[in-house]
Short mmCIF file of C-alpha atoms in Angstrom, two decimals:
data_model
loop_
_atom_site.label_atom_id
_atom_site.label_comp_id
_atom_site.label_asym_id
_atom_site.label_seq_id
_atom_site.Cartn_x
_atom_site.Cartn_y
_atom_site.Cartn_z
CA MET T 883 19.65 -25.39 8.41
CA SER T 884 16.63 -27.59 9.28
CA LEU T 885 13.17 -26.87 8.07
CA ILE T 886 12.10 -25.59 11.77
CA ASP T 887 15.16 -23.46 11.88
CA GLY T 888 14.22 -21.89 8.57
CA THR T 889 10.57 -21.45 9.61
CA ARG T 890 11.72 -19.88 12.81
CA ALA T 891 13.93 -17.39 11.06
CA GLU T 892 10.95 -16.55 8.72
CA LEU T 893 8.61 -16.08 11.61
CA ALA T 894 11.29 -13.96 13.54
CA LEU T 895 11.24 -11.58 10.41
CA VAL T 896 7.23 -11.49 10.54
CA VAL T 897 7.29 -10.75 14.26
CA LEU T 898 9.93 -7.89 13.64
CA TYR T 899 7.86 -6.44 10.82
CA LEU T 900 4.70 -6.53 12.92
CA ASN T 901 6.14 -4.92 15.92
CA LYS T 902 6.60 -1.85 13.94
CA ALA T 903 3.67 0.78 14.51
CA GLU T 904 4.30 2.05 11.04
CA ALA T 905 4.01 -1.34 9.44
CA ARG T 906 0.56 -2.01 11.20
CA ASP T 907 -0.50 1.33 10.15
CA LYS T 908 0.13 0.68 6.35
CA ILE T 909 -1.49 -2.71 6.54
CA CYS T 910 -4.51 -0.91 8.04
CA ARG T 911 -4.14 1.59 5.21
CA ALA T 912 -4.22 -1.10 2.57
CA ILE T 913 -7.45 -2.55 4.18
CA GLN T 914 -8.96 1.10 4.22
CA TYR T 915 -8.14 1.82 0.51
CA GLY T 916 -9.09 -1.65 -0.47
CA SER T 917 -12.38 -1.26 1.17
CA LYS T 918 -12.93 2.21 -0.50
CA PHE T 919 -12.06 0.59 -3.97
CA LEU T 920 -14.69 -2.19 -3.40
CA SER T 921 -17.38 0.28 -2.05
CA ASN T 922 -16.97 2.88 -4.71
CA GLY T 923 -18.63 5.41 -2.16
CA GLU T 924 -21.83 3.43 -1.94
CA PRO T 925 -23.16 2.58 1.62
CA GLY T 926 -22.67 -0.96 2.75
CA THR T 927 -20.01 -3.28 4.41
CA ALA T 928 -16.92 -2.26 2.48
CA GLN T 929 -17.72 1.62 3.36
CA ASN T 930 -18.26 0.83 6.98
CA VAL T 931 -14.70 -0.95 7.07
CA ASP T 932 -13.19 1.92 5.13
CA LYS T 933 -14.56 4.57 7.74
CA SER T 934 -13.76 2.40 10.89
CA THR T 935 -10.21 1.56 9.79
CA SER T 936 -9.65 5.20 8.77
CA LEU T 937 -10.50 6.16 12.37
CA ALA T 938 -8.34 3.24 13.85
CA ARG T 939 -5.10 4.43 11.88
CA LYS T 940 -5.55 7.84 13.43
CA VAL T 941 -4.71 6.24 16.74
CA PHE T 942 -1.32 4.83 15.37
CA ARG T 943 -0.47 8.42 14.09
CA LEU T 944 -0.56 9.88 17.56
CA PHE T 945 2.42 12.25 18.03
CA LYS T 946 3.74 11.14 14.77
CA PHE T 947 4.40 14.64 13.93
CA VAL T 948 7.62 14.45 16.20
CA ASN T 949 9.33 12.32 13.51
CA ASP T 950 8.95 15.14 10.68
CA LEU T 951 9.45 17.87 13.33
CA HIS T 952 12.87 16.20 14.17
CA ALA T 953 13.79 15.86 10.52
CA LEU T 954 12.88 19.54 9.81
CA ILE T 955 15.34 20.77 12.30
CA SER T 956 18.00 18.26 11.72
CA PRO T 957 20.97 19.37 9.66
CA THR T 958 21.07 18.18 5.86
CA PRO T 959 23.77 15.87 4.33
CA GLN T 960 26.72 17.93 3.02
CA GLY T 961 26.80 18.51 -0.69
CA SER T 962 22.76 18.57 -1.07
CA PRO T 963 21.72 21.15 -3.66
CA LEU T 964 19.72 24.13 -1.94
CA PRO T 965 16.47 23.47 -3.90
CA LEU T 966 16.31 19.96 -2.72
CA VAL T 967 17.04 20.88 0.74
CA LEU T 968 14.23 23.49 0.80
CA LEU T 969 11.77 20.99 -0.78
CA GLY T 970 12.70 18.34 1.74
CA LYS T 971 12.30 20.66 4.61
CA SER T 972 9.04 21.84 3.19
CA LYS T 973 7.87 18.39 2.87
CA ASN T 974 8.80 17.74 6.64
CA ALA T 975 6.86 20.96 7.76
CA LEU T 976 3.74 20.09 5.47
CA LEU T 977 3.65 16.40 6.78
CA SER T 978 4.27 17.56 10.45
CA THR T 979 1.24 20.05 10.15
CA PHE T 980 -0.79 17.23 8.62
CA PHE T 981 -0.29 15.04 11.51
CA ILE T 982 -1.01 17.81 14.15
CA LEU T 983 -4.29 18.79 12.30
CA ASP T 984 -5.23 15.03 11.94
CA GLN T 985 -5.22 14.75 15.62
CA ILE T 986 -7.90 17.52 15.91
CA VAL T 987 -9.90 15.58 13.31
CA TRP T 988 -9.52 12.23 15.70
CA LEU T 989 -10.65 14.19 18.80
CA GLU T 990 -13.99 15.36 16.94
CA ARG T 991 -14.64 11.70 15.57
CA SER T 992 -13.92 10.36 19.08
CA GLY T 993 -16.52 12.80 20.57
CA ILE T 994 -13.96 14.72 22.56
CA TYR T 995 -14.03 17.75 20.30
CA LYS T 996 -17.55 18.95 19.61
CA ASN T 997 -17.34 21.39 16.69
CA LYS T 998 -17.89 19.18 13.74
CA GLU T 999 -17.87 21.97 11.19
CA ARG T 1000 -14.47 23.25 12.24
CA ALA T 1001 -12.97 19.87 12.54
CA ASP T 1002 -14.29 19.21 8.97
CA LEU T 1003 -12.40 22.33 7.73
CA ILE T 1004 -9.32 21.27 9.62
CA GLY T 1005 -9.52 17.82 8.00
CA ARG T 1006 -9.61 19.57 4.58
CA ILE T 1007 -6.58 21.67 5.44
CA SER T 1008 -4.72 18.68 6.66
CA LEU T 1009 -5.39 17.02 3.40
CA PHE T 1010 -4.07 19.80 1.55
CA CYS T 1011 -0.80 19.78 3.64
CA TRP T 1012 -0.61 16.07 2.90
CA MET T 1013 -0.87 16.67 -0.86
CA GLY T 1014 1.68 19.42 -0.65
CA SER T 1015 4.17 17.24 1.20
CA SER T 1016 3.65 14.51 -1.46
CA VAL T 1017 4.35 17.00 -4.34
CA CYS T 1018 7.56 18.12 -2.60
CA ASN T 1019 8.55 14.51 -2.09
CA THR T 1020 7.75 13.98 -5.86
CA LEU T 1021 10.16 16.72 -6.75
CA VAL T 1022 12.92 15.55 -4.25
CA GLU T 1023 12.92 12.05 -5.72
CA LEU T 1024 13.24 13.41 -9.35
CA GLY T 1025 16.12 15.71 -8.35
CA GLU T 1026 17.81 12.79 -6.45
CA LEU T 1027 17.19 10.48 -9.40
CA GLY T 1028 18.73 13.00 -11.73
CA ARG T 1029 21.85 13.29 -9.53
CA LEU T 1030 22.12 9.51 -9.05
CA SER T 1031 21.79 8.96 -12.86
CA ALA T 1032 24.51 11.42 -13.69
CA SER T 1033 27.10 9.81 -11.09
CA MET T 1034 26.15 6.34 -12.50
CA LYS T 1035 26.80 7.58 -15.96
CA LYS T 1036 30.22 8.73 -14.93
CA LEU T 1037 30.99 5.66 -13.10
CA GLU T 1038 30.04 3.58 -16.10
CA LYS T 1039 32.79 5.47 -18.22
CA ASP T 1040 35.30 4.74 -15.66
CA LEU T 1041 34.20 0.99 -15.46
CA LYS T 1042 33.81 0.55 -19.15
CA ASN T 1043 36.54 -2.23 -19.38
CA SER T 1044 35.01 -4.21 -16.56
CA ASP T 1045 31.72 -5.62 -15.44
CA LYS T 1046 30.00 -2.59 -13.78
CA TYR T 1047 27.67 -5.01 -11.97
CA GLN T 1048 30.51 -6.42 -9.98
CA ASN T 1049 31.37 -3.00 -8.86
CA GLU T 1050 30.22 -2.43 -5.25
CA GLN T 1051 29.96 1.38 -5.67
CA TYR T 1052 27.89 0.84 -9.01
CA SER T 1053 25.55 -1.82 -7.32
CA SER T 1054 24.88 0.54 -4.35
CA LYS T 1055 24.06 3.55 -6.47
CA LEU T 1056 21.77 1.17 -8.63
CA LYS T 1057 20.00 -0.15 -5.46
CA LYS T 1058 19.49 3.46 -4.27
CA SER T 1059 18.11 4.43 -7.79
CA ASN T 1060 15.66 1.55 -7.57
CA GLU T 1061 14.55 2.63 -4.02
CA ARG T 1062 13.91 6.18 -5.18
CA SER T 1063 12.13 5.12 -8.29
CA LEU T 1064 9.71 3.10 -6.03
CA ALA T 1065 9.35 6.03 -3.77
CA LEU T 1066 8.78 8.40 -6.86
CA ILE T 1067 5.85 5.98 -8.00
CA LYS T 1068 4.32 6.12 -4.42
CA SER T 1069 4.52 9.80 -4.14
CA VAL T 1070 2.60 10.34 -7.50
CA MET T 1071 0.05 7.81 -6.32
CA ASP T 1072 -0.43 9.67 -3.00
CA ILE T 1073 -1.06 12.83 -4.92
CA VAL T 1074 -3.77 11.17 -6.81
CA VAL T 1075 -5.11 9.89 -3.57
CA ALA T 1076 -5.20 13.33 -2.00
CA VAL T 1077 -6.91 14.81 -5.11
CA GLY T 1078 -9.54 11.99 -4.63
CA LEU T 1079 -10.04 12.70 -0.93
CA LEU T 1080 -10.41 16.35 -1.44
CA GLN T 1081 -12.82 15.77 -4.27
CA LEU T 1082 -10.67 18.22 -6.66
CA ALA T 1083 -11.77 16.26 -9.82
CA PRO T 1084 -14.87 14.03 -8.68
CA LYS T 1085 -15.51 12.98 -12.22
CA LYS T 1086 -12.02 11.72 -13.01
CA VAL T 1087 -10.87 10.68 -9.55
CA THR T 1088 -13.66 8.53 -8.37
CA PRO T 1089 -13.79 6.76 -4.92
CA ARG T 1090 -12.68 3.56 -6.76
CA VAL T 1091 -9.86 5.28 -8.43
CA THR T 1092 -8.87 6.76 -5.11
CA GLY T 1093 -9.12 3.38 -3.58
CA GLY T 1094 -7.18 1.68 -6.16
CA PHE T 1095 -4.32 4.04 -6.05
CA GLY T 1096 -4.45 4.26 -2.32
CA PHE T 1097 -4.24 0.38 -2.12
CA VAL T 1098 -1.33 -0.07 -4.50
CA SER T 1099 0.49 2.99 -2.55
CA SER T 1100 0.01 1.04 0.68
CA LEU T 1101 1.35 -2.12 -0.74
CA ILE T 1102 4.62 -0.19 -1.64
CA SER T 1103 4.79 1.23 1.66
CA CYS T 1104 4.39 -2.22 3.36
CA TYR T 1105 7.23 -3.34 0.92
CA GLN T 1106 9.56 -0.52 1.71
CA LEU T 1107 9.08 -1.40 5.56
CA LEU T 1108 10.08 -5.12 5.22
CA PRO T 1109 13.01 -6.08 7.26
CA SER T 1110 16.32 -7.19 5.67
CA PRO T 1111 16.69 -10.98 5.65
CA ALA T 1112 19.63 -11.94 8.20
CA LYS T 1113 22.62 -12.87 6.37
CA THR T 1114 23.70 -16.54 6.81
CA LYS T 1115 27.39 -17.14 7.57
CA THR T 1116 29.13 -19.31 5.04
CA PRO T 1117 31.29 -21.99 6.36
#
């Protein structure tokens, strides 16, 4: 493969990535929370970027509640424990509610909806919904990691006389475990961000702490959305 072909393939992946509305939203989220970290709640250019990017992101989230509404009414995989199923459905319900309420906040900030006091209350309720969904997701990831760990230990016993890393089933479970561990870290960070936005612990979770956790969480989201590189055919 020539240098030009290689560059073209890499650019194709970048185009594929940037064509995703979710990817653009997460990039804007990284800018938003990076600006919050720099401003630390103080007036200035960084805070203006934070506020303007926050408003711009709300446009990306128009009708996004449909995704979680669909997941809420979709059947669950067979064999899933009931507690994890209920937590997963609760997460979908809370996240869908967050996106619906967030649209009302966008309408007020755009000047369409005139009741600022009610919009502020709705915005606060929406953040509690988002925090609740993050808590549910954290518990789901912990439960799924526990199930994966148990199945991997059982598989290790069956493969004690061979290289477990050469086993396709074990490698697949290890990959899933790594992905869920990263998702768990992100969910915990999002809980801290929600606490900061709601000002539930203003002395400990300052705007800078909120911005830092939100920035790292956004980078994780950007990484999770990366497209898989195309597999090259071996001659």
